[in-house]
mmCIF file of C-alpha atoms in Angstrom:
data_model
loop_
_atom_site.group_PDB
_atom_site.id
_atom_site.type_symbol
_atom_site.label_atom_id
_atom_site.label_comp_id
_atom_site.label_asym_id
_atom_site.label_seq_id
_atom_site.Cartn_x
_atom_site.Cartn_y
_atom_site.Cartn_z
ATOM 1 C CA VAL A 1 -14.607 -142.304 -100.223
ATOM 2 C CA ALA A 2 -15.828 -141.690 -96.672
ATOM 3 C CA PHE A 3 -14.958 -142.906 -93.198
ATOM 4 C CA SER A 4 -17.496 -143.966 -90.626
ATOM 5 C CA PRO A 5 -17.446 -141.632 -87.612
ATOM 6 C CA ASP A 6 -15.747 -144.341 -85.525
ATOM 7 C CA ALA A 7 -13.013 -144.649 -88.214
ATOM 8 C CA LYS A 8 -13.518 -148.428 -88.392
ATOM 9 C CA ARG A 9 -15.060 -148.602 -91.854
ATOM 10 C CA ILE A 10 -14.701 -146.819 -95.168
ATOM 11 C CA VAL A 11 -17.120 -146.830 -98.053
ATOM 12 C CA SER A 12 -16.205 -146.344 -101.691
ATOM 13 C CA ALA A 13 -17.929 -146.458 -105.044
ATOM 14 C CA THR A 14 -16.635 -148.279 -108.075
ATOM 15 C CA LEU A 15 -17.197 -147.865 -111.803
ATOM 16 C CA ASP A 16 -19.671 -150.765 -111.913
ATOM 17 C CA ASN A 17 -22.098 -148.639 -109.806
ATOM 18 C CA THR A 18 -21.581 -150.610 -106.596
ATOM 19 C CA LEU A 19 -20.688 -149.513 -103.087
ATOM 20 C CA THR A 20 -18.151 -151.388 -101.020
ATOM 21 C CA ILE A 21 -17.776 -151.153 -97.246
ATOM 22 C CA TRP A 22 -14.290 -152.022 -96.003
ATOM 23 C CA ASP A 23 -12.905 -152.860 -92.591
ATOM 24 C CA VAL A 24 -10.142 -150.366 -91.867
ATOM 25 C CA ASP A 25 -8.184 -152.632 -89.516
ATOM 26 C CA THR A 26 -8.059 -155.714 -91.724
ATOM 27 C CA GLY A 27 -8.538 -154.230 -95.183
ATOM 28 C CA ASN A 28 -11.252 -156.806 -95.843
ATOM 29 C CA GLU A 29 -14.444 -156.114 -97.744
ATOM 30 C CA LEU A 30 -17.425 -156.297 -95.418
ATOM 31 C CA LEU A 31 -20.266 -155.676 -97.853
ATOM 32 C CA THR A 32 -20.861 -154.946 -101.505
ATOM 33 C CA LEU A 33 -24.082 -153.086 -102.226
ATOM 34 C CA THR A 34 -25.783 -152.807 -105.578
ATOM 35 C CA GLY A 35 -28.786 -150.810 -106.705
ATOM 36 C CA HIS A 36 -27.649 -147.810 -108.703
ATOM 37 C CA PHE A 37 -27.876 -147.957 -112.487
ATOM 38 C CA ASP A 38 -25.273 -145.338 -113.280
ATOM 39 C CA ARG A 39 -22.109 -143.866 -111.797
ATOM 40 C CA ILE A 40 -22.208 -142.912 -108.097
ATOM 41 C CA HIS A 41 -20.759 -139.413 -107.848
ATOM 42 C CA ASP A 42 -21.175 -138.644 -104.161
ATOM 43 C CA ILE A 43 -21.075 -140.600 -100.894
ATOM 44 C CA ALA A 44 -21.665 -139.503 -97.301
ATOM 45 C CA PHE A 45 -21.601 -141.435 -94.045
ATOM 46 C CA SER A 46 -24.215 -140.326 -91.555
ATOM 47 C CA PRO A 47 -22.875 -138.599 -88.428
ATOM 48 C CA ASP A 48 -24.222 -141.471 -86.289
ATOM 49 C CA GLY A 49 -22.503 -144.085 -88.485
ATOM 50 C CA ARG A 50 -25.711 -145.961 -89.178
ATOM 51 C CA GLN A 51 -26.428 -145.001 -92.765
ATOM 52 C CA ILE A 52 -24.746 -144.106 -96.012
ATOM 53 C CA ALA A 53 -26.242 -141.762 -98.594
ATOM 54 C CA THR A 54 -25.304 -141.916 -102.264
ATOM 55 C CA ALA A 55 -26.145 -139.754 -105.246
ATOM 56 C CA SER A 56 -25.861 -141.227 -108.715
ATOM 57 C CA GLU A 57 -25.965 -140.157 -112.340
ATOM 58 C CA ASP A 58 -29.088 -142.345 -112.514
ATOM 59 C CA GLN A 59 -30.779 -139.324 -110.846
ATOM 60 C CA THR A 60 -31.612 -141.125 -107.620
ATOM 61 C CA VAL A 61 -30.438 -140.712 -104.068
ATOM 62 C CA LYS A 62 -30.243 -143.852 -101.966
ATOM 63 C CA LEU A 63 -29.827 -144.618 -98.282
ATOM 64 C CA TRP A 64 -27.972 -147.750 -97.234
ATOM 65 C CA ASN A 65 -27.425 -149.434 -93.935
ATOM 66 C CA GLY A 66 -23.850 -148.622 -92.985
ATOM 67 C CA THR A 67 -23.547 -151.319 -90.347
ATOM 68 C CA PRO A 68 -23.071 -154.888 -91.553
ATOM 69 C CA ALA A 69 -25.867 -157.038 -90.152
ATOM 70 C CA GLU A 70 -24.996 -159.000 -87.059
ATOM 71 C CA LEU A 71 -24.795 -162.717 -87.644
ATOM 72 C CA GLN A 72 -27.786 -164.273 -85.971
ATOM 73 C CA ALA A 73 -26.778 -167.055 -83.611
ATOM 74 C CA PRO A 74 -29.051 -170.125 -83.582
ATOM 75 C CA PRO A 75 -31.501 -170.104 -80.654
ATOM 76 C CA GLN A 76 -29.972 -171.537 -77.501
ATOM 77 C CA GLY A 77 -31.148 -175.038 -76.638
ATOM 78 C CA GLY A 78 -32.347 -175.736 -80.140
ATOM 79 C CA ASN A 79 -31.410 -178.542 -82.512
ATOM 80 C CA ALA A 80 -29.823 -176.458 -85.181
ATOM 81 C CA PRO A 81 -28.765 -178.865 -87.934
ATOM 82 C CA VAL B 1 -7.639 -131.507 -99.859
ATOM 83 C CA ALA B 2 -8.448 -132.495 -96.272
ATOM 84 C CA PHE B 3 -7.430 -131.392 -92.803
ATOM 85 C CA SER B 4 -6.530 -133.764 -90.024
ATOM 86 C CA PRO B 5 -9.023 -133.523 -87.149
ATOM 87 C CA ASP B 6 -6.444 -131.698 -85.026
ATOM 88 C CA ALA B 7 -5.962 -129.139 -87.847
ATOM 89 C CA LYS B 8 -2.188 -129.639 -87.777
ATOM 90 C CA ARG B 9 -1.820 -131.408 -91.126
ATOM 91 C CA ILE B 10 -3.398 -131.263 -94.555
ATOM 92 C CA VAL B 11 -3.241 -133.865 -97.277
ATOM 93 C CA SER B 12 -3.513 -133.174 -100.979
ATOM 94 C CA ALA B 13 -3.223 -135.109 -104.209
ATOM 95 C CA THR B 14 -1.216 -134.005 -107.209
ATOM 96 C CA LEU B 15 -1.429 -134.803 -110.914
ATOM 97 C CA ASP B 16 1.456 -137.290 -110.701
ATOM 98 C CA ASN B 17 -0.795 -139.569 -108.566
ATOM 99 C CA THR B 18 0.995 -138.862 -105.293
ATOM 100 C CA LEU B 19 -0.265 -137.742 -101.906
ATOM 101 C CA THR B 20 1.482 -135.076 -99.899
ATOM 102 C CA ILE B 21 1.033 -134.454 -96.182
ATOM 103 C CA TRP B 22 1.844 -130.915 -95.116
ATOM 104 C CA ASP B 23 2.485 -129.302 -91.748
ATOM 105 C CA VAL B 24 -0.044 -126.499 -91.348
ATOM 106 C CA ASP B 25 2.084 -124.399 -89.005
ATOM 107 C CA THR B 26 5.287 -124.415 -91.038
ATOM 108 C CA GLY B 27 3.995 -125.113 -94.533
ATOM 109 C CA ASN B 28 6.613 -127.861 -94.882
ATOM 110 C CA GLU B 29 6.024 -131.170 -96.604
ATOM 111 C CA LEU B 30 6.046 -133.992 -94.070
ATOM 112 C CA LEU B 31 5.571 -136.990 -96.364
ATOM 113 C CA THR B 32 5.038 -137.818 -100.007
ATOM 114 C CA LEU B 33 3.222 -141.071 -100.622
ATOM 115 C CA THR B 34 3.123 -142.985 -103.875
ATOM 116 C CA GLY B 35 1.186 -146.050 -104.932
ATOM 117 C CA HIS B 36 -1.692 -145.048 -107.162
ATOM 118 C CA PHE B 37 -1.346 -145.497 -110.907
ATOM 119 C CA ASP B 38 -3.905 -142.954 -112.001
ATOM 120 C CA ARG B 39 -5.456 -139.717 -110.811
ATOM 121 C CA ILE B 40 -6.601 -139.573 -107.169
ATOM 122 C CA HIS B 41 -10.110 -138.117 -107.211
ATOM 123 C CA ASP B 42 -11.076 -138.296 -103.548
ATOM 124 C CA ILE B 43 -9.302 -137.997 -100.191
ATOM 125 C CA ALA B 44 -10.609 -138.355 -96.648
ATOM 126 C CA PHE B 45 -8.872 -138.075 -93.299
ATOM 127 C CA SER B 46 -10.137 -140.534 -90.710
ATOM 128 C CA PRO B 47 -12.026 -139.006 -87.776
ATOM 129 C CA ASP B 48 -9.295 -140.217 -85.403
ATOM 130 C CA GLY B 49 -6.560 -138.650 -87.541
ATOM 131 C CA ARG B 50 -4.650 -141.897 -87.918
ATOM 132 C CA GLN B 51 -5.413 -142.836 -91.504
ATOM 133 C CA ILE B 52 -6.101 -141.346 -94.912
ATOM 134 C CA ALA B 53 -8.291 -143.013 -97.518
ATOM 135 C CA THR B 54 -7.925 -142.298 -101.224
ATOM 136 C CA ALA B 55 -9.921 -143.329 -104.263
ATOM 137 C CA SER B 56 -8.257 -143.271 -107.662
ATOM 138 C CA GLU B 57 -9.116 -143.598 -111.320
ATOM 139 C CA ASP B 58 -6.939 -146.735 -111.183
ATOM 140 C CA GLN B 59 -10.037 -148.301 -109.574
ATOM 141 C CA THR B 60 -8.450 -148.939 -106.216
ATOM 142 C CA VAL B 61 -9.042 -147.541 -102.762
ATOM 143 C CA LYS B 62 -6.027 -147.219 -100.513
ATOM 144 C CA LEU B 63 -5.477 -146.568 -96.830
ATOM 145 C CA TRP B 64 -2.412 -144.654 -95.713
ATOM 146 C CA ASN B 65 -0.910 -143.891 -92.352
ATOM 147 C CA GLY B 66 -1.786 -140.266 -91.665
ATOM 148 C CA THR B 67 0.765 -139.819 -88.913
ATOM 149 C CA PRO B 68 4.402 -139.480 -89.959
ATOM 150 C CA ALA B 69 6.384 -142.271 -88.317
ATOM 151 C CA GLU B 70 8.314 -141.309 -85.227
ATOM 152 C CA LEU B 71 12.029 -141.511 -85.684
ATOM 153 C CA GLN B 72 13.221 -144.523 -83.754
ATOM 154 C CA ALA B 73 16.042 -143.667 -81.372
ATOM 155 C CA PRO B 74 18.758 -146.301 -80.974
ATOM 156 C CA PRO B 75 18.240 -148.447 -77.873
ATOM 157 C CA GLN B 76 19.753 -146.910 -74.777
ATOM 158 C CA GLY B 77 22.935 -148.592 -73.561
ATOM 159 C CA GLY B 78 23.389 -150.503 -76.791
ATOM 160 C CA ASN B 79 26.306 -150.578 -79.184
ATOM 161 C CA ALA B 80 24.640 -148.969 -82.112
ATOM 162 C CA PRO B 81 27.211 -148.799 -84.927
ATOM 163 C CA VAL C 1 -25.395 -135.312 -100.884
ATOM 164 C CA ALA C 2 -25.008 -134.300 -97.241
ATOM 165 C CA PHE C 3 -26.434 -135.357 -93.904
ATOM 166 C CA SER C 4 -27.663 -132.978 -91.267
ATOM 167 C CA PRO C 5 -25.509 -133.203 -88.120
ATOM 168 C CA ASP C 6 -28.322 -135.024 -86.305
ATOM 169 C CA ALA C 7 -28.464 -137.594 -89.158
ATOM 170 C CA LYS C 8 -32.220 -137.089 -89.516
ATOM 171 C CA ARG C 9 -32.191 -135.345 -92.905
ATOM 172 C CA ILE C 10 -30.233 -135.497 -96.119
ATOM 173 C CA VAL C 11 -30.065 -132.924 -98.858
ATOM 174 C CA SER C 12 -29.364 -133.640 -102.501
ATOM 175 C CA ALA C 13 -29.288 -131.721 -105.752
ATOM 176 C CA THR C 14 -30.920 -132.848 -108.945
ATOM 177 C CA LEU C 15 -30.292 -132.085 -112.607
ATOM 178 C CA ASP C 16 -33.178 -129.601 -112.755
ATOM 179 C CA ASN C 17 -31.200 -127.301 -110.386
ATOM 180 C CA THR C 18 -33.354 -127.995 -107.346
ATOM 181 C CA LEU C 19 -32.486 -129.080 -103.826
ATOM 182 C CA THR C 20 -34.453 -131.740 -102.022
ATOM 183 C CA ILE C 21 -34.446 -132.334 -98.271
ATOM 184 C CA TRP C 22 -35.364 -135.876 -97.279
ATOM 185 C CA ASP C 23 -36.396 -137.460 -94.012
ATOM 186 C CA VAL C 24 -33.931 -140.263 -93.309
ATOM 187 C CA ASP C 25 -36.323 -142.352 -91.205
ATOM 188 C CA THR C 26 -39.252 -142.353 -93.594
ATOM 189 C CA GLY C 27 -37.573 -141.676 -96.933
ATOM 190 C CA ASN C 28 -40.119 -138.928 -97.579
ATOM 191 C CA GLU C 29 -39.341 -135.639 -99.261
ATOM 192 C CA LEU C 30 -39.669 -132.786 -96.774
ATOM 193 C CA LEU C 31 -38.930 -129.810 -99.002
ATOM 194 C CA THR C 32 -37.981 -129.009 -102.560
ATOM 195 C CA LEU C 33 -36.116 -125.745 -102.988
ATOM 196 C CA THR C 34 -35.637 -123.847 -106.220
ATOM 197 C CA GLY C 35 -33.573 -120.783 -107.052
ATOM 198 C CA HIS C 36 -30.450 -121.802 -108.924
ATOM 199 C CA PHE C 37 -30.376 -121.375 -112.697
ATOM 200 C CA ASP C 38 -27.704 -123.917 -113.470
ATOM 201 C CA ARG C 39 -26.306 -127.150 -112.088
ATOM 202 C CA ILE C 40 -25.592 -127.275 -108.327
ATOM 203 C CA HIS C 41 -22.104 -128.749 -107.953
ATOM 204 C CA ASP C 42 -21.567 -128.530 -104.213
ATOM 205 C CA ILE C 43 -23.712 -128.810 -101.081
ATOM 206 C CA ALA C 44 -22.824 -128.435 -97.408
ATOM 207 C CA PHE C 45 -24.942 -128.687 -94.277
ATOM 208 C CA SER C 46 -23.992 -126.217 -91.582
ATOM 209 C CA PRO C 47 -22.450 -127.718 -88.430
ATOM 210 C CA ASP C 48 -25.444 -126.511 -86.402
ATOM 211 C CA GLY C 49 -27.916 -128.087 -88.842
ATOM 212 C CA ARG C 50 -29.755 -124.847 -89.462
ATOM 213 C CA GLN C 51 -28.588 -123.930 -92.933
ATOM 214 C CA ILE C 52 -27.510 -125.426 -96.224
ATOM 215 C CA ALA C 53 -25.024 -123.777 -98.570
ATOM 216 C CA THR C 54 -24.952 -124.514 -102.286
ATOM 217 C CA ALA C 55 -22.619 -123.505 -105.083
ATOM 218 C CA SER C 56 -23.869 -123.598 -108.643
ATOM 219 C CA GLU C 57 -22.597 -123.276 -112.179
ATOM 220 C CA ASP C 58 -24.787 -120.153 -112.318
ATOM 221 C CA GLN C 59 -21.896 -118.567 -110.368
ATOM 222 C CA THR C 60 -23.878 -117.907 -107.225
ATOM 223 C CA VAL C 61 -23.671 -119.282 -103.720
ATOM 224 C CA LYS C 62 -26.926 -119.591 -101.836
ATOM 225 C CA LEU C 63 -27.909 -120.220 -98.225
ATOM 226 C CA TRP C 64 -31.081 -122.143 -97.484
ATOM 227 C CA ASN C 65 -32.963 -122.873 -94.315
ATOM 228 C CA GLY C 66 -32.155 -126.506 -93.521
ATOM 229 C CA THR C 67 -35.005 -126.966 -91.077
ATOM 230 C CA PRO C 68 -38.500 -127.327 -92.510
ATOM 231 C CA ALA C 69 -40.623 -124.524 -91.091
ATOM 232 C CA GLU C 70 -42.768 -125.464 -88.158
ATOM 233 C CA LEU C 71 -46.449 -125.312 -88.901
ATOM 234 C CA GLN C 72 -47.799 -122.295 -87.099
ATOM 235 C CA ALA C 73 -50.739 -123.161 -84.890
ATOM 236 C CA PRO C 74 -53.528 -120.580 -84.689
ATOM 237 C CA PRO C 75 -53.281 -118.415 -81.549
ATOM 238 C CA GLN C 76 -54.928 -120.026 -78.561
ATOM 239 C CA GLY C 77 -58.250 -118.489 -77.606
ATOM 240 C CA GLY C 78 -58.613 -116.721 -80.922
ATOM 241 C CA ASN C 79 -61.334 -116.929 -83.525
ATOM 242 C CA ALA C 80 -59.306 -118.413 -86.306
ATOM 243 C CA PRO C 81 -61.657 -118.829 -89.268
ATOM 244 C CA VAL D 1 -18.449 -124.525 -100.517
ATOM 245 C CA ALA D 2 -17.649 -125.089 -96.842
ATOM 246 C CA PHE D 3 -18.917 -123.854 -93.500
ATOM 247 C CA SER D 4 -16.695 -122.785 -90.665
ATOM 248 C CA PRO D 5 -17.106 -125.092 -87.660
ATOM 249 C CA ASP D 6 -19.032 -122.384 -85.800
ATOM 250 C CA ALA D 7 -21.432 -122.086 -88.777
ATOM 251 C CA LYS D 8 -20.914 -118.312 -88.917
ATOM 252 C CA ARG D 9 -18.968 -118.151 -92.192
ATOM 253 C CA ILE D 10 -18.926 -119.943 -95.511
ATOM 254 C CA VAL D 11 -16.202 -119.959 -98.101
ATOM 255 C CA SER D 12 -16.697 -120.463 -101.806
ATOM 256 C CA ALA D 13 -14.592 -120.373 -104.950
ATOM 257 C CA THR D 14 -15.527 -118.573 -108.115
ATOM 258 C CA LEU D 15 -14.547 -119.017 -111.743
ATOM 259 C CA ASP D 16 -12.067 -116.109 -111.590
ATOM 260 C CA ASN D 17 -9.913 -118.217 -109.199
ATOM 261 C CA THR D 18 -10.782 -116.231 -106.102
ATOM 262 C CA LEU D 19 -12.077 -117.290 -102.707
ATOM 263 C CA THR D 20 -14.840 -115.414 -100.950
ATOM 264 C CA ILE D 21 -15.651 -115.616 -97.242
ATOM 265 C CA TRP D 22 -19.242 -114.743 -96.414
ATOM 266 C CA ASP D 23 -21.022 -113.884 -93.186
ATOM 267 C CA VAL D 24 -23.851 -116.383 -92.781
ATOM 268 C CA ASP D 25 -26.082 -114.112 -90.684
ATOM 269 C CA THR D 26 -25.948 -111.050 -92.894
ATOM 270 C CA GLY D 27 -25.065 -112.544 -96.273
ATOM 271 C CA ASN D 28 -22.289 -109.965 -96.648
ATOM 272 C CA GLU D 29 -18.898 -110.659 -98.153
ATOM 273 C CA LEU D 30 -16.210 -110.494 -95.489
ATOM 274 C CA LEU D 31 -13.106 -111.100 -97.581
ATOM 275 C CA THR D 32 -12.100 -111.868 -101.131
ATOM 276 C CA LEU D 33 -8.812 -113.713 -101.462
ATOM 277 C CA THR D 34 -6.735 -114.027 -104.603
ATOM 278 C CA GLY D 35 -3.622 -116.043 -105.350
ATOM 279 C CA HIS D 36 -4.522 -119.062 -107.455
ATOM 280 C CA PHE D 37 -3.874 -118.937 -111.201
ATOM 281 C CA ASP D 38 -6.360 -121.558 -112.256
ATOM 282 C CA ARG D 39 -9.667 -123.027 -111.137
ATOM 283 C CA ILE D 40 -9.996 -123.941 -107.433
ATOM 284 C CA HIS D 41 -11.466 -127.444 -107.323
ATOM 285 C CA ASP D 42 -11.466 -128.181 -103.612
ATOM 286 C CA ILE D 43 -11.938 -126.191 -100.403
ATOM 287 C CA ALA D 44 -11.774 -127.275 -96.766
ATOM 288 C CA PHE D 45 -12.234 -125.326 -93.550
ATOM 289 C CA SER D 46 -9.925 -126.422 -90.764
ATOM 290 C CA PRO D 47 -11.614 -128.128 -87.802
ATOM 291 C CA ASP D 48 -10.525 -125.254 -85.540
ATOM 292 C CA GLY D 49 -11.958 -122.651 -87.931
ATOM 293 C CA ARG D 50 -8.699 -120.772 -88.258
ATOM 294 C CA GLN D 51 -7.569 -121.760 -91.733
ATOM 295 C CA ILE D 52 -8.872 -122.662 -95.159
ATOM 296 C CA ALA D 53 -7.083 -125.024 -97.537
ATOM 297 C CA THR D 54 -7.586 -124.895 -101.282
ATOM 298 C CA ALA D 55 -6.408 -127.074 -104.134
ATOM 299 C CA SER D 56 -6.291 -125.644 -107.628
ATOM 300 C CA GLU D 57 -5.768 -126.732 -111.196
ATOM 301 C CA ASP D 58 -2.642 -124.545 -111.041
ATOM 302 C CA GLN D 59 -1.166 -127.522 -109.152
ATOM 303 C CA THR D 60 -0.698 -125.716 -105.875
ATOM 304 C CA VAL D 61 -2.274 -126.102 -102.475
ATOM 305 C CA LYS D 62 -2.705 -122.945 -100.439
ATOM 306 C CA LEU D 63 -3.555 -122.173 -96.831
ATOM 307 C CA TRP D 64 -5.509 -119.039 -96.034
ATOM 308 C CA ASN D 65 -6.424 -117.319 -92.812
ATOM 309 C CA GLY D 66 -10.103 -118.159 -92.281
ATOM 310 C CA THR D 67 -10.706 -115.449 -89.716
ATOM 311 C CA PRO D 68 -11.026 -111.890 -90.979
ATOM 312 C CA ALA D 69 -8.329 -109.806 -89.347
ATOM 313 C CA GLU D 70 -9.435 -107.794 -86.354
ATOM 314 C CA LEU D 71 -9.397 -104.092 -86.934
ATOM 315 C CA GLN D 72 -6.518 -102.686 -84.983
ATOM 316 C CA ALA D 73 -7.611 -99.900 -82.678
ATOM 317 C CA PRO D 74 -5.233 -96.959 -82.359
ATOM 318 C CA PRO D 75 -3.063 -97.170 -79.239
ATOM 319 C CA GLN D 76 -4.752 -95.755 -76.185
ATOM 320 C CA GLY D 77 -3.447 -92.412 -75.059
ATOM 321 C CA GLY D 78 -1.773 -91.710 -78.388
ATOM 322 C CA ASN D 79 -2.247 -88.853 -80.817
ATOM 323 C CA ALA D 80 -3.712 -90.786 -83.663
ATOM 324 C CA PRO D 81 -4.354 -88.301 -86.486
#
């Protein structure tokens, strides 16, 4: 389990080989990330808070985007349905 | 085992699934926190020193207040029993 | 797995007892380092980003240069073959 | 294995339950510390570099002085033998 440098998010790994990013203030899940095929045994948040590195028993290291994507507002003046 | 960012407290997990926060200067226990139902395998202090995150074999992640609560003085001028 | 303090590199250990330094932006391997004779169970990047420390089941601790060596240009004005 | 915040020392645990503090520049051992009665499974350097915390399978947490003691010079003007 690791905190983002701004202490607003934590990331944890679960037994089903997924990562979850949580909002510290609300306790809500922000993102669930899949991709590893075996247990994740190590997690690190990057010092700039932008990425997460994981190491897994599947013998791969992965980098993940640690910042949930901004919701994209519809273009102003458009006819968004 | 993890230090608070101000180096004044450490937090550790014990085999009975509890967390203990210790005062570094005195070596005294400040708080014992319970809630996990299986071994705690990871602990992190938040970069702002306000929270502690734990991951446990019980498959939950928990956030804890890393700062012992201030004792609340009775209101001044009141009739506290 | 550990990030360099500038978040530009990560270092990970693999089951064949080697260390790999990766470029975070490109995902490319920068260096593979060998020397341990048993599983590496702990890795730390130095706070100044210049070194990596590893602890291994081979009962040794090693320090590694965390910065890939600059390519040395031939001396200016010389007759480099 | 953990670096001191100034990146000048590392601390590691060995299978005989001891801690060793190493000088990063020279690779020399600075101190060997004993006191745990079972395997040390976690080490942290305090953010101010003054202490080291360890957690051991002997179910204790210990704090250690992370700075090798200064050699005490004999008092000036005395008759030190």
